[in-house]
Amino acid sequence: LGTISLNPLGGNVGIGTTSPAYKLDVNGDARVGSYLRFNAAGTYLRNNAAGNLVLAANSGYIDTAWGARFQVKNSSGSTKIRLYGGGDSFISGGNVGIGTSSPGYKLDVNGDIQNNGILRRGGNVFIKSTGSETMIGPAGSGIISFHNSATMTAGDETVRIDANGNLLLNNTSAGARLDIREDTNYAIRA
């Protein structure tokens, strides 16, 4: 068989429509057995052997001139990933890994992190750097504590700065501005 030309003199071709608005306008389901190519530069959509949809491009972008968003939805229709150049983007559900393919936390980074802003917890600032000074805040109750174990429980707390600015070592209740204890006895109180 040779090449079939539909409407070789110009205009649009419609399948399932009598008023096509595009060069090929399909009203209904369509099946592409291999690649759906967008141009000669290598941009295409295809279904791979595992049944996954693959979008490949030599280079490209999502144009937001028309309010475009790239979204991934789950089977119930809820948007789980949205990339939007003109507004908020998000990933909803699961964990995100950077430098790891098996993240164990909401954000799991294997490598250095550069931050030119403020780290917050529940809206409260707890680490802020101005470039010449680093400030650490309580991000909540007014207490900053240091621990000698990764579990970070009351039993492994070694140093505390309470909401009144008292410095406590080896205890959690200030009896003075500086309160250092050895077991239950006072070592230094000032």
Backbone as a printed PyTorch tensor [residue, N CA C, xyz], in Angstrom:
tensor([[[  0.8320,  -1.1790,   0.0000],
         [  0.0000,   0.0000,   0.0000],
         [  0.8760,   1.2420,   0.0000]],

        [[  0.3760,   2.2630,  -0.5880],
         [  1.0970,   3.5270,  -0.6340],
         [  0.6060,   4.4810,   0.4360]],

        [[  0.8660,   5.7430,   0.2110],
         [  0.4670,   6.7960,   1.1410],
         [ -0.9350,   7.2600,   0.8140]],

        [[ -1.7450,   7.4490,   1.8450],
         [ -3.0950,   7.9750,   1.6670],
         [ -3.0860,   9.4170,   2.1400]],

        [[ -3.5470,  10.3220,   1.3040],
         [ -3.6380,  11.7310,   1.6770],
         [ -5.0900,  12.0870,   1.9080]],

        [[ -5.3730,  12.5650,   3.1100],
         [ -6.7260,  13.0180,   3.4160],
         [ -6.7460,  14.5320,   3.3110]],

        [[ -7.6340,  15.0400,   2.4990],
         [ -7.7720,  16.4700,   2.3120],
         [ -6.4320,  17.1050,   1.9160]],

        [[ -5.8060,  16.6480,   0.8590],
         [ -4.4730,  17.1270,   0.4810],
         [ -4.4420,  18.6000,   0.0840]],

        [[ -5.5830,  19.1970,  -0.1520],
         [ -5.6090,  20.5980,  -0.5610],
         [ -5.7010,  21.5540,   0.6240]],

        [[ -5.6580,  21.0160,   1.8410],
         [ -5.7290,  21.8730,   3.0320],
         [ -6.9960,  21.6100,   3.8050]],

        [[ -7.1780,  22.3360,   4.8750],
         [ -8.3700,  22.1620,   5.7010],
         [ -8.1400,  21.1510,   6.8020]],

        [[ -9.2180,  20.7440,   7.4560],
         [ -9.1560,  19.8480,   8.5960],
         [ -9.8380,  18.5290,   8.2920]],

        [[ -9.4580,  17.4780,   9.0310],
         [-10.0590,  16.1560,   8.8750],
         [-10.7480,  15.8080,  10.1870]],

        [[-11.9940,  15.3780,  10.1000],
         [-12.7430,  15.0090,  11.2980],
         [-13.0910,  13.5390,  11.3020]],

        [[-12.9330,  12.9100,  12.4750],
         [-13.3980,  11.5420,  12.6770],
         [-14.4010,  11.6080,  13.8110]],

        [[-15.6270,  11.2710,  13.5240],
         [-16.6840,  11.3600,  14.5250],
         [-17.2330,  12.7660,  14.6740]],

        [[-16.8490,  13.6630,  13.7870],
         [-17.3580,  15.0290,  13.8120],
         [-17.4520,  15.5490,  12.3840]],

        [[-18.4700,  16.3590,  12.1350],
         [-18.6150,  16.9430,  10.8000],
         [-18.0690,  18.3680,  10.7470]],

        [[-17.5680,  18.8560,  11.8670],
         [-17.0110,  20.2070,  11.8820],
         [-15.6580,  20.2010,  12.6210]],

        [[-14.6480,  19.5730,  12.0070],
         [-13.3380,  19.5040,  12.6610],
         [-12.7160,  20.8940,  12.8070]],

        [[-12.1270,  21.1430,  13.9960],
         [-11.5000,  22.4300,  14.2670],
         [ -9.9820,  22.3630,  14.1730]],

        [[ -9.4420,  21.1560,  13.9660],
         [ -7.9900,  20.9630,  13.9090],
         [ -7.6360,  20.1120,  12.7030]],

        [[ -6.3460,  20.0390,  12.3760],
         [ -5.9110,  19.2370,  11.2300],
         [ -6.4290,  17.8120,  11.3300]],

        [[ -6.4030,  17.2340,  12.5520],
         [ -7.0520,  15.9530,  12.8240],
         [ -7.8560,  16.1270,  14.1040]],

        [[ -9.1630,  16.0280,  13.9960],
         [-10.0680,  16.2520,  15.1250],
         [-10.8710,  14.9750,  15.3330]],

        [[-10.5900,  14.2620,  16.4560],
         [-11.2400,  12.9880,  16.7340],
         [-12.2200,  13.1820,  17.8770]],

        [[-13.4970,  12.8690,  17.6380],
         [-14.5290,  12.9260,  18.6630],
         [-14.7930,  11.4920,  19.1110]],

        [[-14.1260,  11.0740,  20.1940],
         [-14.2320,   9.6990,  20.6850],
         [-12.8510,   9.1670,  21.0110]],

        [[-12.7960,   7.8990,  21.3510],
         [-11.5240,   7.2770,  21.6940],
         [-10.6720,   7.0930,  20.4480]],

        [[ -9.3680,   7.2090,  20.6520],
         [ -8.4280,   6.9690,  19.5570],
         [ -7.3320,   6.0540,  20.0780]],

        [[ -6.7660,   5.2480,  19.2160],
         [ -5.7030,   4.3380,  19.6060],
         [ -4.4880,   4.5830,  18.7360]],

        [[ -3.3410,   4.7270,  19.4210],
         [ -2.0750,   4.8550,  18.7190],
         [ -1.2580,   3.6290,  19.0830]],

        [[ -0.8610,   2.8280,  18.1080],
         [ -0.1820,   1.5660,  18.3660],
         [  1.2750,   1.7130,  18.7570]],

        [[  1.8690,   2.8500,  18.5170],
         [  3.2850,   3.0060,  18.8240],
         [  3.5260,   4.3890,  19.4050]],

        [[  4.1440,   5.2630,  18.6360],
         [  4.5020,   6.6010,  19.1050],
         [  3.5170,   7.6400,  18.5800]],

        [[  3.2160,   8.6230,  19.4060],
         [  2.4810,   9.7960,  18.9660],
         [  3.5010,  10.9280,  18.9510]],

        [[  3.9690,  11.2790,  17.7680],
         [  5.0570,  12.2450,  17.6330],
         [  4.4920,  13.6450,  17.4150]],

        [[  5.1710,  14.6270,  18.0530],
         [  4.7150,  16.0040,  17.9650],
         [  5.5250,  16.8360,  16.9970]],

        [[  6.7600,  16.4660,  16.7700],
         [  7.5870,  17.1610,  15.7850],
         [  8.7680,  16.2780,  15.4240]],

        [[  9.6170,  16.7560,  14.5440],
         [ 10.7570,  15.9640,  14.0960],
         [ 11.9160,  15.9800,  15.0740]],

        [[ 11.8220,  16.7760,  16.1360],
         [ 12.9400,  16.9170,  17.0780],
         [ 12.9650,  15.8230,  18.1410]],

        [[ 12.0100,  14.9020,  18.1470],
         [ 12.0540,  13.7890,  19.0920],
         [ 11.1000,  13.9030,  20.2650]],

        [[ 10.0900,  14.7620,  20.1920],
         [  9.0960,  14.8610,  21.2560],
         [  7.9540,  13.9120,  20.9310]],

        [[  7.6470,  13.0180,  21.8780],
         [  6.5960,  12.0490,  21.5920],
         [  5.9900,  11.5160,  22.8870]],

        [[  4.8320,  10.9080,  22.7490],
         [  4.1720,  10.1230,  23.7850],
         [  4.1430,   8.6880,  23.3050]],

        [[  4.3640,   7.7570,  24.2290],
         [  4.2250,   6.3530,  23.8570],
         [  3.8710,   5.5330,  25.0870]],

        [[  3.3950,   4.3410,  24.8560],
         [  3.0820,   3.3950,  25.9000],
         [  4.1740,   2.3290,  25.8540]],

        [[  4.9530,   2.1870,  26.9510],
         [  6.0560,   1.2230,  26.9010],
         [  5.5660,  -0.1880,  27.2040]],

        [[  6.4790,  -1.1440,  27.1880],
         [  6.1220,  -2.5540,  27.3610],
         [  5.5090,  -2.8360,  28.7280]],

        [[  5.8450,  -2.0300,  29.7340],
         [  5.2960,  -2.2240,  31.0780],
         [  3.9220,  -1.5780,  31.2460]],

        [[  3.4250,  -0.9100,  30.2010],
         [  2.1260,  -0.2640,  30.2710],
         [  2.1740,   1.1390,  30.8320]],

        [[  3.3560,   1.7340,  30.9100],
         [  3.5060,   3.0920,  31.4290],
         [  3.4880,   4.1010,  30.2910]],

        [[  2.9040,   5.2600,  30.5560],
         [  2.8960,   6.3440,  29.5880],
         [  4.2210,   7.0840,  29.6900]],

        [[  4.8980,   7.2320,  28.5790],
         [  6.2070,   7.8800,  28.5420],
         [  6.1050,   9.1360,  27.6910]],

        [[  6.5160,  10.2720,  28.2620],
         [  6.6270,  11.5120,  27.5120],
         [  8.1040,  11.7860,  27.3440]],

        [[  8.5750,  11.8660,  26.1240],
         [  9.9910,  12.1090,  25.8710],
         [ 10.1430,  13.3590,  25.0310]],

        [[ 11.1560,  14.1430,  25.3740],
         [ 11.4210,  15.3700,  24.6310],
         [ 12.8970,  15.6950,  24.7280]],

        [[ 13.4540,  16.2240,  23.6460],
         [ 14.8430,  16.6820,  23.6860],
         [ 14.9810,  17.8620,  24.6360]],

        [[ 14.0150,  18.7280,  24.6330],
         [ 13.9280,  19.8390,  25.5710],
         [ 12.4870,  20.3090,  25.5340]],

        [[ 12.0900,  20.9940,  26.5750],
         [ 10.7040,  21.4450,  26.5520],
         [ 10.2950,  22.0920,  27.8440]],

        [[  9.0460,  22.5010,  27.9060],
         [  8.4940,  23.1900,  29.0570],
         [  6.9810,  23.0920,  29.0020]],

        [[  6.3520,  23.4310,  30.1110],
         [  4.8970,  23.5430,  30.1590],
         [  4.5840,  25.0220,  30.0630]],

        [[  3.9270,  25.4120,  29.0040],
         [  3.6360,  26.8210,  28.7620],
         [  2.4140,  27.2320,  29.5700]],

        [[  2.5760,  28.2080,  30.4540],
         [  1.4540,  28.6500,  31.2920],
         [  0.7290,  29.8490,  30.7020]],

        [[  0.9740,  30.1390,  29.4390],
         [  0.3080,  31.2790,  28.8090],
         [ -1.2110,  31.1260,  28.8420]],

        [[ -1.6920,  29.8880,  28.8580],
         [ -3.1300,  29.6350,  28.9070],
         [ -3.5380,  29.0560,  30.2630]],

        [[ -2.7340,  29.3010,  31.2850],
         [ -3.0420,  28.7690,  32.6140],
         [ -2.7740,  27.2820,  32.7210]],

        [[ -1.8660,  26.7600,  31.9040],
         [ -1.6110,  25.3200,  31.8600],
         [ -0.9770,  24.8230,  33.1490]],

        [[ -1.3540,  23.6250,  33.5410],
         [ -0.7910,  22.9370,  34.6850],
         [ -0.4570,  21.5100,  34.2670]],

        [[  0.5980,  20.9690,  34.8450],
         [  0.8890,  19.5480,  34.6890],
         [  0.4000,  18.8780,  35.9640]],

        [[ -0.5560,  17.9480,  35.8370],
         [ -1.1450,  17.3250,  37.0130],
         [ -1.1250,  15.8110,  36.8820]],

        [[ -0.9340,  15.1320,  38.0150],
         [ -1.0500,  13.6820,  38.0900],
         [ -2.1340,  13.3910,  39.1100]],

        [[ -3.1320,  12.6070,  38.6940],
         [ -4.2550,  12.2950,  39.5750],
         [ -4.2790,  10.8050,  39.8720]],

        [[ -4.8660,  10.4460,  41.0220],
         [ -5.0180,   9.0380,  41.3500],
         [ -6.2960,   8.4950,  40.7270]],

        [[ -6.5920,   7.2330,  40.9970],
         [ -7.7370,   6.5980,  40.3430],
         [ -9.0750,   7.2070,  40.7510]],

        [[ -9.1280,   7.8960,  41.8980],
         [-10.3820,   8.5350,  42.2990],
         [-10.4900,   9.9770,  41.8050]],

        [[ -9.4850,  10.4420,  41.0660],
         [ -9.5470,  11.7670,  40.4760],
         [ -8.9310,  12.8770,  41.3080]],

        [[ -8.3520,  12.5430,  42.4660],
         [ -7.7130,  13.5630,  43.3090],
         [ -6.3320,  13.9070,  42.7500]],

        [[ -6.0330,  15.1980,  42.6550],
         [ -4.7250,  15.6240,  42.1580],
         [ -3.6800,  15.3480,  43.2190]],

        [[ -2.6490,  14.5640,  42.8720],
         [ -1.5830,  14.2110,  43.7980],
         [ -0.2990,  15.0010,  43.5130]],

        [[ -0.0960,  15.4020,  42.2700],
         [  1.0610,  16.2130,  41.8920],
         [  0.5660,  17.3170,  40.9650]],

        [[  0.9730,  18.5510,  41.2490],
         [  0.6390,  19.6440,  40.3430],
         [  1.8450,  20.5570,  40.2070]],

        [[  2.2490,  20.7950,  38.9870],
         [  3.2950,  21.7550,  38.6640],
         [  2.6350,  22.8920,  37.9030]],

        [[  2.7570,  24.0990,  38.4280],
         [  2.0620,  25.2400,  37.8430],
         [  2.9780,  26.4460,  37.8990]],

        [[  3.3860,  26.9360,  36.7550],
         [  4.2820,  28.0800,  36.6870],
         [  3.6300,  29.3850,  37.0830]],

        [[  2.2950,  29.4360,  37.1270],
         [  1.6090,  30.6720,  37.4560],
         [  0.9900,  30.6770,  38.8370]],

        [[  1.3350,  29.7030,  39.6830],
         [  0.7320,  29.6340,  41.0170],
         [  1.3890,  28.5560,  41.8430]],

        [[  0.6140,  27.9760,  42.7750],
         [  1.1460,  26.9770,  43.6940],
         [  1.3310,  25.6300,  43.0070]],

        [[  2.4390,  24.9840,  43.3350],
         [  2.6980,  23.6100,  42.9170],
         [  2.7530,  22.7570,  44.1710]],

        [[  2.4350,  21.4570,  44.0470],
         [  2.4680,  20.6120,  45.2370],
         [  2.6000,  19.1480,  44.8700]],

        [[  3.0160,  18.3740,  45.8840],
         [  2.9820,  16.9150,  45.8540],
         [  2.1860,  16.5140,  47.0880]],

        [[  1.1040,  15.7820,  46.9030],
         [  0.2100,  15.4320,  48.0000],
         [  0.2020,  13.9240,  48.1830]],

        [[  0.6200,  13.4820,  49.3590],
         [  0.6130,  12.0500,  49.6630],
         [  1.9610,  11.4140,  49.3960]],

        [[  2.3510,  10.5210,  50.2680],
         [  3.6110,   9.8190,  50.1020],
         [  4.8000,  10.6670,  50.5170]],

        [[  5.9900,  10.1830,  50.2160],
         [  7.2340,  10.8470,  50.5650],
         [  7.9490,  11.3040,  49.3050]],

        [[  8.7880,  12.3170,  49.4510],
         [  9.5620,  12.8560,  48.3360],
         [ 11.0360,  12.6350,  48.6280]],

        [[ 11.7440,  12.0490,  47.6930],
         [ 13.1680,  11.8160,  47.8500],
         [ 13.9760,  12.6550,  46.8790]],

        [[ 15.0400,  13.2720,  47.3860],
         [ 16.0040,  13.9760,  46.5430],
         [ 17.3400,  13.3020,  46.8030]],

        [[ 17.8930,  12.6880,  45.7940],
         [ 19.1370,  11.9450,  45.9520],
         [ 18.9200,  10.5520,  46.5260]],

        [[ 17.6700,  10.1250,  46.6420],
         [ 17.3470,   8.7830,  47.1220],
         [ 16.0920,   8.2940,  46.4080]],

        [[ 16.0520,   7.0020,  46.1180],
         [ 14.8720,   6.4300,  45.4660],
         [ 13.9580,   5.7500,  46.4800]],

        [[ 14.3180,   5.7810,  47.7560],
         [ 13.4750,   5.1800,  48.7860],
         [ 13.3460,   6.1210,  49.9860]],

        [[ 12.6350,   7.2460,  49.8080],
         [ 12.4970,   8.2010,  50.9140],
         [ 11.6950,   7.6190,  52.0670]],

        [[ 12.1610,   7.8900,  53.2840],
         [ 11.4820,   7.4030,  54.4680],
         [ 10.7220,   8.4860,  55.2080]],

        [[ 10.7910,   9.7270,  54.7110],
         [ 10.1460,  10.8660,  55.3600],
         [  9.4620,  11.7170,  54.3000]],

        [[  8.6130,  12.6660,  54.7330],
         [  7.9100,  13.5360,  53.7910],
         [  8.8730,  14.1960,  52.8230]],

        [[ 10.0410,  14.6510,  53.3290],
         [ 11.1200,  15.1420,  52.4780],
         [ 12.3950,  14.4910,  52.9690]],

        [[ 12.9920,  13.6580,  52.1300],
         [ 14.1840,  12.8980,  52.4990],
         [ 15.2870,  13.2790,  51.5110]],

        [[ 16.2950,  14.0080,  52.0060],
         [ 17.3650,  14.5090,  51.1490],
         [ 18.6560,  13.7830,  51.4800]],

        [[ 19.2630,  13.1650,  50.4910],
         [ 20.5650,  12.5370,  50.6480],
         [ 21.5920,  13.4670,  50.0190]],

        [[ 22.1330,  14.3680,  50.8220],
         [ 23.0760,  15.3600,  50.3260],
         [ 22.9160,  16.6690,  51.0760]],

        [[ 23.6510,  17.6620,  50.6500],
         [ 23.6190,  18.9760,  51.2950],
         [ 22.3510,  19.7280,  50.9240]],

        [[ 21.9170,  20.5990,  51.8260],
         [ 20.7440,  21.4370,  51.5860],
         [ 21.1670,  22.8970,  51.6970]],

        [[ 20.8300,  23.6780,  50.7060],
         [ 21.0860,  25.1200,  50.7240],
         [ 19.7670,  25.8190,  50.9780]],

        [[ 19.7250,  26.6480,  52.0040],
         [ 18.5090,  27.3740,  52.3350],
         [ 18.8550,  28.8440,  52.5040]],

        [[ 18.2150,  29.7090,  51.7670],
         [ 18.4410,  31.1440,  51.8840],
         [ 17.2610,  31.8390,  52.5400]],

        [[ 16.5830,  31.1090,  53.3990],
         [ 15.4150,  31.6800,  54.0610],
         [ 15.3240,  31.2140,  55.4920]],

        [[ 14.1320,  30.8990,  55.9030],
         [ 13.8310,  30.5460,  57.2910],
         [ 13.2750,  29.1300,  57.3210]],

        [[ 13.6890,  28.3420,  58.3070],
         [ 13.0710,  27.0460,  58.5490],
         [ 12.0010,  27.2390,  59.6100]],

        [[ 10.8310,  26.7090,  59.3510],
         [  9.6940,  26.8990,  60.2580],
         [  9.1100,  25.5540,  60.6640]],

        [[  8.4550,  25.5740,  61.8090],
         [  7.6560,  24.4350,  62.2520],
         [  6.3240,  24.9960,  62.7230]],

        [[  5.2590,  24.5840,  62.0960],
         [  3.9410,  25.0980,  62.4650],
         [  3.8290,  26.6020,  62.3240]],

        [[  4.5730,  27.1950,  61.3880],
         [  4.5400,  28.6300,  61.1660],
         [  5.5230,  29.4060,  62.0140]],

        [[  6.1040,  28.7710,  63.0490],
         [  7.0400,  29.4450,  63.9350],
         [  8.4740,  29.2620,  63.4430]],

        [[  9.2460,  30.3320,  63.4530],
         [ 10.6380,  30.2830,  63.0260],
         [ 11.4550,  29.5210,  64.0520]],

        [[ 12.2860,  28.5620,  63.5840],
         [ 13.1980,  27.9510,  64.5370],
         [ 14.6520,  28.0350,  64.1140]],

        [[ 14.9390,  28.2670,  62.8350],
         [ 16.3080,  28.5710,  62.4020],
         [ 16.2310,  29.6640,  61.3510]],

        [[ 17.0170,  30.7180,  61.5680],
         [ 17.0540,  31.8280,  60.6260],
         [ 18.5000,  32.2830,  60.5060]],

        [[ 18.9320,  32.4830,  59.2770],
         [ 20.2930,  32.9610,  59.0530],
         [ 20.2370,  34.2390,  58.2330]],

        [[ 20.9800,  35.2500,  58.6970],
         [ 21.0460,  36.5120,  57.9670],
         [ 22.3090,  36.5980,  57.1310]],

        [[ 23.1440,  35.5720,  57.1870],
         [ 24.4210,  35.5950,  56.5020],
         [ 25.5550,  35.9130,  57.4550]],

        [[ 25.3100,  36.8210,  58.3830],
         [ 26.3290,  37.1590,  59.3800],
         [ 25.9580,  36.6010,  60.7510]],

        [[ 24.7320,  36.1140,  60.9110],
         [ 24.2730,  35.6180,  62.2000],
         [ 23.2800,  34.4930,  61.9750]],

        [[ 23.3650,  33.4530,  62.8000],
         [ 22.3930,  32.3640,  62.7800],
         [ 21.6250,  32.3930,  64.0830]],

        [[ 20.3080,  32.4240,  63.9860],
         [ 19.4420,  32.4840,  65.1630],
         [ 18.6410,  31.1970,  65.2680]],

        [[ 18.5130,  30.6800,  66.4830],
         [ 17.7310,  29.4790,  66.7370],
         [ 16.6240,  29.8510,  67.7050]],

        [[ 15.4110,  29.5240,  67.3550],
         [ 14.2670,  29.8360,  68.2060],
         [ 13.5250,  28.5780,  68.5990]],

        [[ 12.5980,  28.6670,  69.5450],
         [ 11.9250,  27.4780,  70.0750],
         [ 10.8320,  26.9040,  69.1740]],

        [[ 10.3190,  27.6640,  68.2520],
         [  9.2600,  27.1860,  67.3500],
         [  8.0740,  26.5960,  68.1000]],

        [[  7.6820,  27.2230,  69.1910],
         [  6.5100,  26.7260,  69.9020],
         [  6.4800,  27.1380,  71.3560]],

        [[  6.8070,  26.2160,  72.2620],
         [  6.5980,  26.4130,  73.7010],
         [  7.5970,  27.3560,  74.3490]],

        [[  8.6520,  27.7400,  73.6640],
         [  9.6580,  28.6140,  74.2490],
         [ 10.8370,  27.8670,  74.8180]],

        [[ 10.8700,  26.5400,  74.6790],
         [ 11.9600,  25.7240,  75.2020],
         [ 12.8140,  25.2090,  74.0520]],

        [[ 14.1380,  25.3290,  74.2260],
         [ 15.0930,  24.7250,  73.2970],
         [ 15.8710,  23.6900,  74.0840]],

        [[ 15.9170,  22.4490,  73.6000],
         [ 16.6290,  21.4010,  74.3310],
         [ 17.5880,  20.6580,  73.4120]],

        [[ 18.6370,  20.1240,  74.0240],
         [ 19.6560,  19.3470,  73.3200],
         [ 19.6930,  17.9520,  73.9400]],

        [[ 19.8320,  16.9410,  73.0930],
         [ 19.7500,  15.5470,  73.5470],
         [ 20.9920,  14.7770,  73.1070]],

        [[ 21.2630,  13.6690,  73.8170],
         [ 22.4120,  12.8410,  73.4530],
         [ 21.9900,  11.5380,  72.7900]],

        [[ 20.7580,  11.4890,  72.2640],
         [ 20.2620,  10.3030,  71.5850],
         [ 19.3460,  10.7340,  70.4440]],

        [[ 19.2800,   9.9120,  69.4160],
         [ 18.4240,  10.2190,  68.2700],
         [ 16.9440,  10.1010,  68.6120]],

        [[ 16.6020,   9.4380,  69.7220],
         [ 15.1950,   9.2980,  70.1000],
         [ 14.6240,  10.6160,  70.6040]],

        [[ 15.4760,  11.4870,  71.1580],
         [ 15.0900,  12.8110,  71.6330],
         [ 13.8850,  12.7570,  72.5660]],

        [[ 14.0340,  12.0270,  73.6630],
         [ 12.9960,  11.9610,  74.6860],
         [ 13.4780,  12.7180,  75.9210]],

        [[ 12.6050,  12.8620,  76.9090],
         [ 12.9740,  13.5780,  78.1340],
         [ 14.1440,  12.9090,  78.8490]],

        [[ 14.2630,  11.5910,  78.7260],
         [ 15.3170,  10.8550,  79.4070],
         [ 16.7140,  11.0910,  78.8560]],

        [[ 16.8290,  11.5630,  77.6120],
         [ 18.1620,  11.7990,  77.0440],
         [ 18.4600,  13.2840,  76.8470]],

        [[ 17.6560,  14.1360,  77.4560],
         [ 17.9130,  15.5790,  77.3770],
         [ 19.1100,  15.9310,  78.2660]],

        [[ 20.0530,  16.7090,  77.7320],
         [ 21.2500,  17.0870,  78.4960],
         [ 21.3190,  18.5870,  78.7680]],

        [[ 20.8080,  19.4000,  77.8630],
         [ 20.8660,  20.8530,  78.0110],
         [ 19.5150,  21.4230,  77.6200]],

        [[ 19.0720,  22.4470,  78.3740],
         [ 17.7940,  23.0990,  78.0690],
         [ 17.9320,  24.5980,  78.2830]],

        [[ 17.3370,  25.3480,  77.3880],
         [ 17.1350,  26.7810,  77.5850],
         [ 15.6300,  26.9600,  77.6670]],

        [[ 15.1530,  27.3980,  78.8310],
         [ 13.7020,  27.4840,  78.9950],
         [ 13.1640,  28.8060,  78.4450]],

        [[ 11.8530,  28.9960,  78.5420],
         [ 11.1950,  30.1730,  77.9610],
         [ 11.6300,  31.4720,  78.6240]],

        [[ 12.1920,  31.3880,  79.8310],
         [ 12.6660,  32.5810,  80.5380],
         [ 14.1470,  32.8660,  80.2900]],

        [[ 14.7830,  32.0450,  79.4680],
         [ 16.2010,  32.2460,  79.1610],
         [ 17.1420,  31.5970,  80.1510]],

        [[ 16.6290,  30.7610,  81.0570],
         [ 17.4790,  30.0460,  82.0050],
         [ 18.2040,  28.9040,  81.3030]],

        [[ 19.4580,  28.6830,  81.6650],
         [ 20.2660,  27.6080,  81.0970],
         [ 20.3410,  26.4740,  82.1050]],

        [[ 19.8840,  25.3040,  81.6940],
         [ 19.8360,  24.1470,  82.5820],
         [ 20.6490,  23.0100,  81.9780]],

        [[ 21.5150,  22.3990,  82.7740],
         [ 22.2690,  21.2250,  82.3520],
         [ 21.8980,  20.0650,  83.2540]],

        [[ 21.5120,  18.9550,  82.6700],
         [ 21.1300,  17.7280,  83.3780],
         [ 19.8850,  17.8920,  84.2390]],

        [[ 19.0380,  18.8350,  83.9190],
         [ 17.7390,  18.9340,  84.5840],
         [ 16.7860,  19.7150,  83.6970]],

        [[ 15.5040,  19.6960,  84.0500],
         [ 14.4780,  20.3380,  83.2180],
         [ 13.6970,  21.4070,  83.9650]],

        [[ 14.0550,  21.6800,  85.2190],
         [ 13.3350,  22.6760,  86.0020],
         [ 14.3380,  23.6370,  86.6340]],

        [[ 14.2600,  24.8970,  86.2470],
         [ 15.2640,  25.8710,  86.6900],
         [ 15.0520,  26.2890,  88.1310]],

        [[ 16.1630,  26.2530,  88.8900],
         [ 16.1560,  26.8080,  90.2310],
         [ 16.9330,  28.1120,  90.2640]],

        [[ 17.5700,  28.4560,  89.1290],
         [ 18.3640,  29.6800,  89.0230],
         [ 18.6050,  29.9620,  87.5450]],

        [[ 19.2030,  31.1260,  87.2680],
         [ 19.4890,  31.5080,  85.8880],
         [ 20.4020,  30.4860,  85.2140]],

        [[ 21.4130,  29.9990,  85.9330],
         [ 22.2890,  28.9260,  85.4900],
         [ 22.1360,  27.8010,  86.5080]],

        [[ 21.6640,  26.6450,  86.0400],
         [ 21.3850,  25.5320,  86.9440],
         [ 22.0080,  24.2660,  86.3680]],

        [[ 23.1370,  23.8620,  86.9570],
         [ 23.8580,  22.6660,  86.5130],
         [ 23.7840,  21.6440,  87.6310]],

        [[ 23.3300,  20.4420,  87.3080],
         [ 23.1620,  19.4250,  88.3360],
         [ 23.9620,  18.1770,  87.9950]],

        [[ 24.4100,  17.5150,  89.0520],
         [ 25.0490,  16.2130,  88.9510],
         [ 24.0980,  15.2460,  89.6300]],

        [[ 23.4570,  14.3890,  88.8570],
         [ 22.3750,  13.5470,  89.3610],
         [ 21.2640,  14.4460,  89.9370]],

        [[ 20.8610,  14.2720,  91.1900],
         [ 19.8200,  15.1150,  91.7760],
         [ 20.4070,  16.2350,  92.6180]],

        [[ 21.7320,  16.2680,  92.7580],
         [ 22.3850,  17.3120,  93.5530],
         [ 22.8020,  18.4720,  92.6680]],

        [[ 22.8360,  19.6560,  93.2570],
         [ 23.2670,  20.8300,  92.5090],
         [ 24.7930,  20.8260,  92.4010]],

        [[ 25.3050,  21.0650,  91.2170],
         [ 26.7430,  21.2420,  91.0250],
         [ 27.0520,  22.7270,  91.0220]],

        [[ 26.2590,  23.4950,  90.2530],
         [ 26.4220,  24.9510,  90.2000],
         [ 25.0350,  25.5650,  90.0660]],

        [[ 24.7570,  26.5840,  90.8710],
         [ 23.5500,  27.3850,  90.7110],
         [ 23.9620,  28.8410,  90.8050]],

        [[ 23.5500,  29.6220,  89.8200],
         [ 23.9310,  31.0380,  89.8440],
         [ 22.7790,  31.8790,  89.3230]]])
